[in-house]
XYZ file of C-alpha atoms in Angstrom:
560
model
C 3.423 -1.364 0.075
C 8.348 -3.025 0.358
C 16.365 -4.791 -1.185
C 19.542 -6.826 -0.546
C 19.883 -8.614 3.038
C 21.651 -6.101 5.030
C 21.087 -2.834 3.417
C 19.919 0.388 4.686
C 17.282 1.350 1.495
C 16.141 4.412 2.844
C 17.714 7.254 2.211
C 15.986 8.889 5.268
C 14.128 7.996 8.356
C 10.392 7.403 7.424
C 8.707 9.111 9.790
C 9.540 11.776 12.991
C 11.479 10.312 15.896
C 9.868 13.250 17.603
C 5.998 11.551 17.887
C 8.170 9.098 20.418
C 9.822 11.902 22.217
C 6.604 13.635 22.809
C 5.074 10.731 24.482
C 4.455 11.673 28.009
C 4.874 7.971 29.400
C 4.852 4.388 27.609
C 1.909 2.309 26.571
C 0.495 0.271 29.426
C -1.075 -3.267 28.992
C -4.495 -3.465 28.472
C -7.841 -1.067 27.744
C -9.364 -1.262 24.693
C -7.841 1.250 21.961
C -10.646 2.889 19.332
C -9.355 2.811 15.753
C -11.330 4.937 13.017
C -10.550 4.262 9.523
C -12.540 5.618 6.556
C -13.921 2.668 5.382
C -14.062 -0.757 6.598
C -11.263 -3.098 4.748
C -12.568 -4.772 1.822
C -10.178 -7.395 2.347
C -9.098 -9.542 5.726
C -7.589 -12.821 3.669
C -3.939 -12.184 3.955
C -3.792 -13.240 -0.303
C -6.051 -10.507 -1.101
C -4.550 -7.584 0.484
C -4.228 -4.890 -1.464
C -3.979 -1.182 0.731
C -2.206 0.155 3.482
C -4.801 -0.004 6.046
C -5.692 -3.823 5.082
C -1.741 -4.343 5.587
C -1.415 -2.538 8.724
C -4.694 -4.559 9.744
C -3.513 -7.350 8.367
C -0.474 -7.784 11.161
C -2.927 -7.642 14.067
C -4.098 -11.588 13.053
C -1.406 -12.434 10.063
C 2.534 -12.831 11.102
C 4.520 -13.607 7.375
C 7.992 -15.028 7.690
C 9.895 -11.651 7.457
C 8.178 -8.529 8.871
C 9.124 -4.678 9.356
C 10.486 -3.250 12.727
C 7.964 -1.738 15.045
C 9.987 0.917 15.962
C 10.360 4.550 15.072
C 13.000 6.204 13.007
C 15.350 4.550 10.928
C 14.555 0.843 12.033
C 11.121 0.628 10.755
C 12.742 0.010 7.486
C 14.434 -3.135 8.453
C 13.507 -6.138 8.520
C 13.764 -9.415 11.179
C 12.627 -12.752 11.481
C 8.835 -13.270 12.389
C 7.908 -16.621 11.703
C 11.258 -17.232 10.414
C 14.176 -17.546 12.378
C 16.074 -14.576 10.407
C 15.658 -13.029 7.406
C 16.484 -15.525 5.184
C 19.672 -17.543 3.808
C 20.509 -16.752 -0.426
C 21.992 -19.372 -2.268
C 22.460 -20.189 -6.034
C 23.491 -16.142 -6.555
C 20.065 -15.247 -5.401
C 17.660 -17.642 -7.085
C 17.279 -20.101 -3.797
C 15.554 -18.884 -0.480
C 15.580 -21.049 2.542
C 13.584 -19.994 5.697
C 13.302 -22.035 9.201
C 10.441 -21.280 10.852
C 10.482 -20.772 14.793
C 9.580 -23.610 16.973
C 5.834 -23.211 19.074
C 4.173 -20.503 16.766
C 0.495 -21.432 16.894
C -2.736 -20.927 15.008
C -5.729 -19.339 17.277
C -6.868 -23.033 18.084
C -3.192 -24.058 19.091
C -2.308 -25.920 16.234
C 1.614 -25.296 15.411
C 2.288 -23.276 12.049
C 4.054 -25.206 9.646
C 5.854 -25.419 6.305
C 3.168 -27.012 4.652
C 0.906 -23.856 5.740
C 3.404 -21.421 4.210
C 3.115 -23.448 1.082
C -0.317 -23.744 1.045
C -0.945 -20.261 1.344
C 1.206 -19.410 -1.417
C -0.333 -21.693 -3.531
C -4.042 -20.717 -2.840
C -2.767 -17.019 -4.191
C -2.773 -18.390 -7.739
C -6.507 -19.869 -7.512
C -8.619 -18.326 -9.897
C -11.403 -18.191 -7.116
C -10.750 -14.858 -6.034
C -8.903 -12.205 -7.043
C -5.296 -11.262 -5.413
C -3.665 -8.053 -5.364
C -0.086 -8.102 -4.734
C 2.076 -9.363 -7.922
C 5.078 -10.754 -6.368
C 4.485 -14.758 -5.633
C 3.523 -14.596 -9.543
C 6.637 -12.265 -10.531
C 8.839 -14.185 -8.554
C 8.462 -17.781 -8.212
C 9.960 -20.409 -11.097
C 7.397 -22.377 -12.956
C 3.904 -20.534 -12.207
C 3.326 -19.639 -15.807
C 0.098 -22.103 -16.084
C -0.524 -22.961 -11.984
C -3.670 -22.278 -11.260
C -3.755 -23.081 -7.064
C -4.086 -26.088 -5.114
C -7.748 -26.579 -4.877
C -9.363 -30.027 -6.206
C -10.630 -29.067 -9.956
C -8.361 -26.610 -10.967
C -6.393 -27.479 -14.108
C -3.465 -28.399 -11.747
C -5.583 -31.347 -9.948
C -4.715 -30.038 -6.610
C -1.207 -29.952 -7.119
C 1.459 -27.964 -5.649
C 4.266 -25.554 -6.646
C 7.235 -27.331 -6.814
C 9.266 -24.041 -6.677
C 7.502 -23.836 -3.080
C 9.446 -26.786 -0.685
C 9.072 -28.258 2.339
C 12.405 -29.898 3.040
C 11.000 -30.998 6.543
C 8.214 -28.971 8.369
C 9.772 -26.592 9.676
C 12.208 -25.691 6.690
C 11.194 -23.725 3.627
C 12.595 -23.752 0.564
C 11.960 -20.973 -2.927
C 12.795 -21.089 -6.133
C 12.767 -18.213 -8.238
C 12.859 -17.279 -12.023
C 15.605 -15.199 -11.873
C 18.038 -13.576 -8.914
C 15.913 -11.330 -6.520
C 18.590 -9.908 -3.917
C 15.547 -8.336 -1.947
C 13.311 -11.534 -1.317
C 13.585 -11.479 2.045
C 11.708 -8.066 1.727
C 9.144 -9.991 -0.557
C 8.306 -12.281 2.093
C 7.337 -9.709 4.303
C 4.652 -9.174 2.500
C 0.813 -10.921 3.248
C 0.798 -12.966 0.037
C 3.564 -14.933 1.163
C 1.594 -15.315 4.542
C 0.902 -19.755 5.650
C -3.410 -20.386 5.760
C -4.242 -23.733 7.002
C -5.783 -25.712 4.814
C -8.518 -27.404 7.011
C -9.093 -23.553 7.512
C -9.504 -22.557 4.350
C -13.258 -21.093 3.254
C -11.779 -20.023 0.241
C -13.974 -16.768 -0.594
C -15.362 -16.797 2.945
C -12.093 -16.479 4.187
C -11.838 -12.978 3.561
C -14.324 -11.872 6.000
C -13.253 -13.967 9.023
C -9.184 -15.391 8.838
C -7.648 -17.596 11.115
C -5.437 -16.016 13.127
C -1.373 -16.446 14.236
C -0.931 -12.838 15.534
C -1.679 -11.517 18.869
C -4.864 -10.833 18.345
C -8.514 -12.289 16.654
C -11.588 -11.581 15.078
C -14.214 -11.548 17.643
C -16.967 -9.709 15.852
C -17.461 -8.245 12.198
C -20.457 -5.831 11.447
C -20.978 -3.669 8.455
C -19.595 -0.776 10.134
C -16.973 -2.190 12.709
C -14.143 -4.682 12.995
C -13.600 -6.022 16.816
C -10.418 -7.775 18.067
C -9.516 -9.636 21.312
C -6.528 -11.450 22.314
C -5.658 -14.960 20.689
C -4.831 -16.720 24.043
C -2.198 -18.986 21.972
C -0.167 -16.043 20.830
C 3.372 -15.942 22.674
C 4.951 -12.545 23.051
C 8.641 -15.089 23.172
C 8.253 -15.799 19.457
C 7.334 -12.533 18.747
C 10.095 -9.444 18.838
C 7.678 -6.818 16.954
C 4.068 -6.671 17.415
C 3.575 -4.861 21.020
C 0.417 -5.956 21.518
C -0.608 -3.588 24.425
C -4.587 -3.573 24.130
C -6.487 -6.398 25.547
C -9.256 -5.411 22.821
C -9.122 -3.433 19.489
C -12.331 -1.928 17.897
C -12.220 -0.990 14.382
C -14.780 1.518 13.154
C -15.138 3.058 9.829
C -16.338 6.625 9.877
C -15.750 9.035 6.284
C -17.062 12.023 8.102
C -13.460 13.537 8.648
C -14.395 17.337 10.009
C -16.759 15.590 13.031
C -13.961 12.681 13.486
C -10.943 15.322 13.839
C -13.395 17.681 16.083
C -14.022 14.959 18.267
C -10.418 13.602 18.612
C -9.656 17.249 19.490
C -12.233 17.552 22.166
C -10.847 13.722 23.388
C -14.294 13.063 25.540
C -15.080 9.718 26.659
C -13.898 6.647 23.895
C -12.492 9.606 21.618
C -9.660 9.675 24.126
C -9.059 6.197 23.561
C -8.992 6.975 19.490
C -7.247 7.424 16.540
C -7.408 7.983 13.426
C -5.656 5.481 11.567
C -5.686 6.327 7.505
C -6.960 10.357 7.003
C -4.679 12.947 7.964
C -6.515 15.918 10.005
C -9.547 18.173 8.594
C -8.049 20.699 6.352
C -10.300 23.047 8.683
C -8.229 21.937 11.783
C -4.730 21.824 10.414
C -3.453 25.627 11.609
C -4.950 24.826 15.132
C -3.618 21.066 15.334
C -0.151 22.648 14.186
C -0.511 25.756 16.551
C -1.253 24.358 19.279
C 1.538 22.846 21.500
C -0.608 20.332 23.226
C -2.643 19.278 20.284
C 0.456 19.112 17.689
C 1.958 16.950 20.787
C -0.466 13.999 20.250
C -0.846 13.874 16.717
C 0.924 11.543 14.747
C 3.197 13.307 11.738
C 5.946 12.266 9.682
C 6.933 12.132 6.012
C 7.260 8.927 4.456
C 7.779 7.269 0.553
C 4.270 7.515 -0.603
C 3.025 9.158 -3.085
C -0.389 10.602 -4.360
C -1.436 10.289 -8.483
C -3.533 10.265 -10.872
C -3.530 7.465 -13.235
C -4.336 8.254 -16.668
C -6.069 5.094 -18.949
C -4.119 5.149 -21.621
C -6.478 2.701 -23.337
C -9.455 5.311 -22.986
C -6.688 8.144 -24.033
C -3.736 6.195 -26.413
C -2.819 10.151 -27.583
C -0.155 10.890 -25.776
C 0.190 14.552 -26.383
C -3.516 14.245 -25.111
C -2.389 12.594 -21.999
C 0.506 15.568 -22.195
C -1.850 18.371 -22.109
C -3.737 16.556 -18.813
C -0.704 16.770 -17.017
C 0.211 20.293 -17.981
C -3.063 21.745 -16.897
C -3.053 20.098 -13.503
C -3.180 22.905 -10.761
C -1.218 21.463 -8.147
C -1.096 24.449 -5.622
C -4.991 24.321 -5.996
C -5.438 21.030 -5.336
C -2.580 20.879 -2.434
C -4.637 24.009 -0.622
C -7.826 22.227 -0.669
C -6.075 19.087 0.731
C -4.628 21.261 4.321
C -1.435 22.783 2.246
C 1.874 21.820 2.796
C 1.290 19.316 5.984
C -0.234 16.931 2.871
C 2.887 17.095 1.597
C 5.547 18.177 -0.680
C 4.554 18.793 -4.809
C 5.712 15.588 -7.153
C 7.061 15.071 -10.178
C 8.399 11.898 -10.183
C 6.879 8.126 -8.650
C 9.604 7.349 -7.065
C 9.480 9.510 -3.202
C 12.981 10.979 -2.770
C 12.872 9.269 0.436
C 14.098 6.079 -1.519
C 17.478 6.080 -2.978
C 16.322 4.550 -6.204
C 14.834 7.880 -6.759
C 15.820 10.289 -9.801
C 15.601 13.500 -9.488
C 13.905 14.746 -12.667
C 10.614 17.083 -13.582
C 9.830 16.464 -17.407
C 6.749 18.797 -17.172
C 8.129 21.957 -15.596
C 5.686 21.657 -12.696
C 8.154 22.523 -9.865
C 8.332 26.212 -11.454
C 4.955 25.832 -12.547
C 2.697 24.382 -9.527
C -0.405 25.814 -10.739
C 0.137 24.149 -14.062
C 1.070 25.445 -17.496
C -2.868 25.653 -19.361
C -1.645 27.520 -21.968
C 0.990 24.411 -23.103
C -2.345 22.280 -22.422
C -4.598 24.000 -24.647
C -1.979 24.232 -27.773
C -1.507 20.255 -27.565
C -5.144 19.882 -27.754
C -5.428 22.543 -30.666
C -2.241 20.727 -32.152
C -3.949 17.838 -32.476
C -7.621 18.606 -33.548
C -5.567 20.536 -36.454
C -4.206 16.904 -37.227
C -7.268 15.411 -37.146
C -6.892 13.540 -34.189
C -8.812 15.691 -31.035
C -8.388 14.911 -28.003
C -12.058 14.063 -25.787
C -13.293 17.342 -23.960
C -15.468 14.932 -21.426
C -13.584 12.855 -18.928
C -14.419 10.539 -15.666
C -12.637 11.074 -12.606
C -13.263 8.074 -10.332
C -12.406 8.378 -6.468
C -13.645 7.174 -3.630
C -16.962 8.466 -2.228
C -15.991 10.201 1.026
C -16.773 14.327 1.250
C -12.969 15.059 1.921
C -12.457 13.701 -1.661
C -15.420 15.374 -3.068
C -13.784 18.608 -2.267
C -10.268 17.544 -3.926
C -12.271 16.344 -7.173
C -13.845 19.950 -7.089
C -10.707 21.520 -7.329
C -9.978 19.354 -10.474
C -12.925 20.371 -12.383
C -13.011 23.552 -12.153
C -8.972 23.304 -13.421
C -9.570 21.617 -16.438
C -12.692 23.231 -17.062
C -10.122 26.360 -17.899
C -8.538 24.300 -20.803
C -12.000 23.377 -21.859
C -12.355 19.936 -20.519
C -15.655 18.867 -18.653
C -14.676 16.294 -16.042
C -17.191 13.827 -14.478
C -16.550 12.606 -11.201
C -17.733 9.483 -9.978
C -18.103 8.525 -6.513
C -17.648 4.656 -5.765
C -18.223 2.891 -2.383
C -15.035 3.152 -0.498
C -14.908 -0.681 0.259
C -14.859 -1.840 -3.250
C -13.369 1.033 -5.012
C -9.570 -0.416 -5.200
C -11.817 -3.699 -6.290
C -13.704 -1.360 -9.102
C -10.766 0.454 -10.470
C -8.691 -2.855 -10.054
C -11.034 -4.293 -13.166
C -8.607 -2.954 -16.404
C -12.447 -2.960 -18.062
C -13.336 -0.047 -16.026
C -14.442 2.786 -17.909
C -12.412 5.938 -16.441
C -10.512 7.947 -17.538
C -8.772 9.895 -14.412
C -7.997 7.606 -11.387
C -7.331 8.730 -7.640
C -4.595 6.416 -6.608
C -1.841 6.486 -3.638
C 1.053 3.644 -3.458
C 3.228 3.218 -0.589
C 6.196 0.840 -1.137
C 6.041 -2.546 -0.006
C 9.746 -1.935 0.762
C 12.219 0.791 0.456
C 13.226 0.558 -3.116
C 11.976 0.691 -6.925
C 11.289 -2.882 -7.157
C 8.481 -2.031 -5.095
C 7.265 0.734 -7.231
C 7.733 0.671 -10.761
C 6.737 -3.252 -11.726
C 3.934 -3.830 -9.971
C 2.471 -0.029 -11.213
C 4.095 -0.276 -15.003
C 4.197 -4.052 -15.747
C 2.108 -4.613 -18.625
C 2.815 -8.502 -17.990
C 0.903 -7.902 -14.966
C -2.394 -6.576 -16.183
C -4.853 -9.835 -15.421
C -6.095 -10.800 -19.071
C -9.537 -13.014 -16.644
C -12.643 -11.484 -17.336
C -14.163 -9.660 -14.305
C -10.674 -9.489 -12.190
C -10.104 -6.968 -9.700
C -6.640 -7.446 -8.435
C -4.753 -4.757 -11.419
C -2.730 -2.035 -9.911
C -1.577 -0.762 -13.450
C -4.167 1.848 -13.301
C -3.002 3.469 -16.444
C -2.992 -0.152 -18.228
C 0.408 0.964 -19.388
C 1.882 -2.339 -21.763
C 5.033 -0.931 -23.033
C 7.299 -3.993 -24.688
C 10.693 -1.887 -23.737
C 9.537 -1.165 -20.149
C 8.507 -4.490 -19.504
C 11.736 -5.921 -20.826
C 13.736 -2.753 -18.965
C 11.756 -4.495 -15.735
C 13.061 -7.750 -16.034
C 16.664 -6.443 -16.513
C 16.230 -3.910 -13.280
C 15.233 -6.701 -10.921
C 18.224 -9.455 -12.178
C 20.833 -6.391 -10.976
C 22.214 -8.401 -7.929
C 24.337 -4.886 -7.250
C 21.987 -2.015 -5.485
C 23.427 1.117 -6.598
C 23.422 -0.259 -9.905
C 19.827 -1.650 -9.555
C 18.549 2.302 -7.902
C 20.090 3.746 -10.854
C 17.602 1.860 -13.541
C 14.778 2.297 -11.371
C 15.318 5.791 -11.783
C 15.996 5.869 -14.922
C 12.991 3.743 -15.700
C 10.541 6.085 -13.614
C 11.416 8.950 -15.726
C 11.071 7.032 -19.269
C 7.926 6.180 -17.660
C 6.323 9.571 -17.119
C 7.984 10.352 -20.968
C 4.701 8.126 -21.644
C 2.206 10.734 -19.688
C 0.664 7.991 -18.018
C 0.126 9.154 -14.206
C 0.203 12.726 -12.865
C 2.040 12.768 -9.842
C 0.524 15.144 -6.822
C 1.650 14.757 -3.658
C 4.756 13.030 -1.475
C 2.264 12.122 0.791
C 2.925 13.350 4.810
C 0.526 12.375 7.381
C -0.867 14.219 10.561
C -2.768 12.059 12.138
C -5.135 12.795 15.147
C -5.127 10.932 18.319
C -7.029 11.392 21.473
C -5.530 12.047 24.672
C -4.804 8.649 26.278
C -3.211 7.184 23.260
C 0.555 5.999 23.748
C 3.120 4.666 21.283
C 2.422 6.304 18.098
C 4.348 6.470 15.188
C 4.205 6.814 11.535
C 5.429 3.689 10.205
C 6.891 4.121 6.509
C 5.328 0.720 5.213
C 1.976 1.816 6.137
C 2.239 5.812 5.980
C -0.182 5.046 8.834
C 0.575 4.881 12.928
C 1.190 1.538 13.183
C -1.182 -0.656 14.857
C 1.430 -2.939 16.635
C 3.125 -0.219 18.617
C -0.112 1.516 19.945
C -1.768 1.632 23.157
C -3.210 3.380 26.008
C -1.714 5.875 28.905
């Protein structure tokens, strides 16, 4: 969602230093601030976090032992000390990470924090009890080739990792593979995050964690996440998360045109409200962005996301098949339908240019040619149904089941219906869907798919997308975020060699260079560098788009 200790890895501020400007006056303490999101997280257990909501959720109850700034502008891409005293000491030319933790963090009963939670909740990520989403404890660590967790009954006998150390209990100690100069960026993110043990209701734990952030779960429902204060939270051990609302409620609401209209009209608890993960009604945009008091208090800035299609290049191994898919892709089409250029900026590469690992490249003409080239589409397809081998004229689309999408999808169809494809969309529950397309047995062909980098560079892109080392082999798993099930030998191997470059420049450069041998392989069709506008009623203080989350982040908000 995520360099070397020290370095500035974006190439640009991540998001408009003007949403703080506009503020009228700062965040008070106290209220209760109204968050609308889509859908409801699927997942709450720091291990199984797998989207930018659940991560910018995820910091309300979960501190990790590095974490991002809270701040607009350029210092939301650095990183500090949160339950670690600083962001971590290298040794061993990168293969050795200590960490101290800070003295009188505590749980939500006001139990201290301890090395021997970190551990533990590094451990539990490999437990083949439930699924976990982001790759980098596995990638990283030395010696996790056959761990299987720390529960009783595993094939490990409840062991632990002994590249996971507590030299005392407050001192941490990693050992990794191979040199990773940005690890203290990897421990920023959730997977890396200490669970007590005693704590620990394994699948349960998802719905209800324990918490060592400022706030906790008070109340769950199917349609609404509440948060109060955790009394044993100290604001002295704490430098980032604000922390201004007594009480945070969390509702999930896919109706986007009635949400924006009612954030606009800011009546009652809509002017206590924002909308955390859908940019504005595509009906609202002109008068959002017209209107000096409305444009005011939304939320807007660019960031390094981006929005794709993955293609399954299991279901579609042709690759001039996969070729012609790209081709006929109608981006200006699709980017109307979406609320035009406030969505963002066309994309031909994975990589954002907001990164410097990015390469500047566009293998499929599609910057001169934004509503696609059909006509290069169709004679691939003919090409190969001459050979003998035709490509299939029926495809699924999945996305997520929300009307916003519906009417994105609809654009698709009728694009590809002009090169004499017939695409099926289906619709799948917004809280599972990242769990449905997760499963590499999925049967679609086209996938709707976003990725925000955990941190500002290509590590954070291109292996946990294109590592075919990564796809889970377990029958029934959820946690794959190779969409296209890409398992290319000389990528894989081009990987490994990317994230052992101890020197950054050098490091950007084969990121690059591996992002555009990448889309050689047809394997995604990148839309959009995503941009969000972001609707807030008119009592709501401290907003920001924070580039980890392409989202206002939660920790920084409150009320007039």
């Amino acid at each position: 969602m995520a360099g070397s200790i020290g370095l500035t890895l974006l190439a640009t501020a991540g998001c408009s230093d003007a949403d703080a400007k506009n503020q009228p006056q700062p965040p008070r303490t106290g209220g209760t601030l109204h968050v609308i999101v889509s859908a409801k997280p699927a997942h709450l257990d720091p291990q199984r976090i797998a989207t930018a909501t659940e991560a910018n959720v995820s910091r309300l109850t979960t501190r990790t032992l590095t974490t991002f700034k809270s701040e607009p502008g350029a210092a939301s891409s650095e990183i500090v000390g949160d339950l670690a005293t600083d962001a971590g000491r290298p040794s061993e030319g990168n293969r050795v990470w200590d960490f101290q933790l800070k003295d009188d963090v505590r749980w939500e009963d006001g139990t201290p924090v301890t090395c021997a939670d970190v551990k533990y909740g590094v451990e539990r990520s490999f437990s083949s009890l439930f699924s976990v989403a982001q790759p980098y404890a596995k990638t990283y660590l030395a010696g996790t080739d056959a761990y299987t967790g720390p529960f009783v009954g595993g094939n490990n006998g409840g062991k632990g990792l002994t590249s996971v150390q507590c030299v005392d209990q407050r001192n941490i100690k990693f050992t990794l593979a191979q040199p990773v100069g940005d690890f203290g960026y990897t421990v920023a993110m959730s997977v890396f995050a200490p669970v007590p043990a005693k704590q620990d209701t394994k699948d349960q734990y998802d719905k209800k964690p324990f918490s060592n952030g400022p706030y906790k779960l008070q109340e769950v429902t199917d349609q609404q996440l509440v948060y109060v204060r955790n009394s044993y939270w100290d604001r002295k051990t704490d430098t980032v998360r604000k922390a201004y609302p007594d009480k945070i409620v969390m509702e999930a609401n896919g109706d986007l045109p009635t949400v924006t209209s009612n954030l606009i009209q800011s009546e009652g608890d809509f002017a206590d409200t924002i909308d955390l993960d859908k940019n504005v009604a595509p009906n609202f945009v002109q008068q959002v962005v017209n209107d000096p008091d409305l444009s005011a208090r939304a939320v807007q800035g660019s960031y390094g996301g981006i929005r794709y299609l993955a293609i399954n290049s299991k279901r579609i191994p042709n690759l001039d098949c996969r070729r012609a898919l790209v081709y006929a892709f109608n981006k200006r089409k699709f980017r109307a339908a979406a609320g035009g250029s406030v969505y963002g900026d066309y994309a031909n590469t994975m990589i954002a240019p907001q990164l410097k690992a990015h390469k500047k490249f566009d293998l499929y003409d599609s910057t001169n040619n934004v509503e696609g080239k059909p006509d290069v589409a169709i004679k691939l397809m003919e090409d190969q149904r001459n050979a003998g081998k035709p490509c299939p004229t029926t495809l699924t689309l999945s996305i997520p089941e929300q009307k916003d999408l519906r009417r994105l999808a609809a654009t698709m169809v009728e694009t590809y219906q002009q090169v004499g494809i017939q695409l099926k969309v289906n619709g799948i529950d917004p809280e599972t869907y990242f769990d449905v397309i997760g499963n590499p047995a999925n049967q679609n062909d086209l996938l709707w798919a976003g990725w925000i980098p955990d941190w500002a560079n290509g590590s954070a892109v291109i292996p946990p997308l294109f590592d075919g080392r990564l796809i889970p082999t377990k029958a029934n798993a959820t946690n794959n975020q190779n969409y296209a099930l890409l398992n290319d030998p000389s990528i894989n191997e081009a990987i490994t060699a990317a994230l052992s470059e101890s020197m950054p420049e050098r490091q950007y450069r084969l990121w690059g260079e591996l992002d555009e041998k990448i889309q050689q392989q047809a394997v995604t069709i990148p839309l959009i560098y995503m941009k969000s506008l972001r609707m807030a009623g008119t009592n709501v203080r401290g907003g920001f788009i924070h580039p980890q989350f392409g989202q206002p982040d939660l920790c920084a908000l409150g009320l007039a």
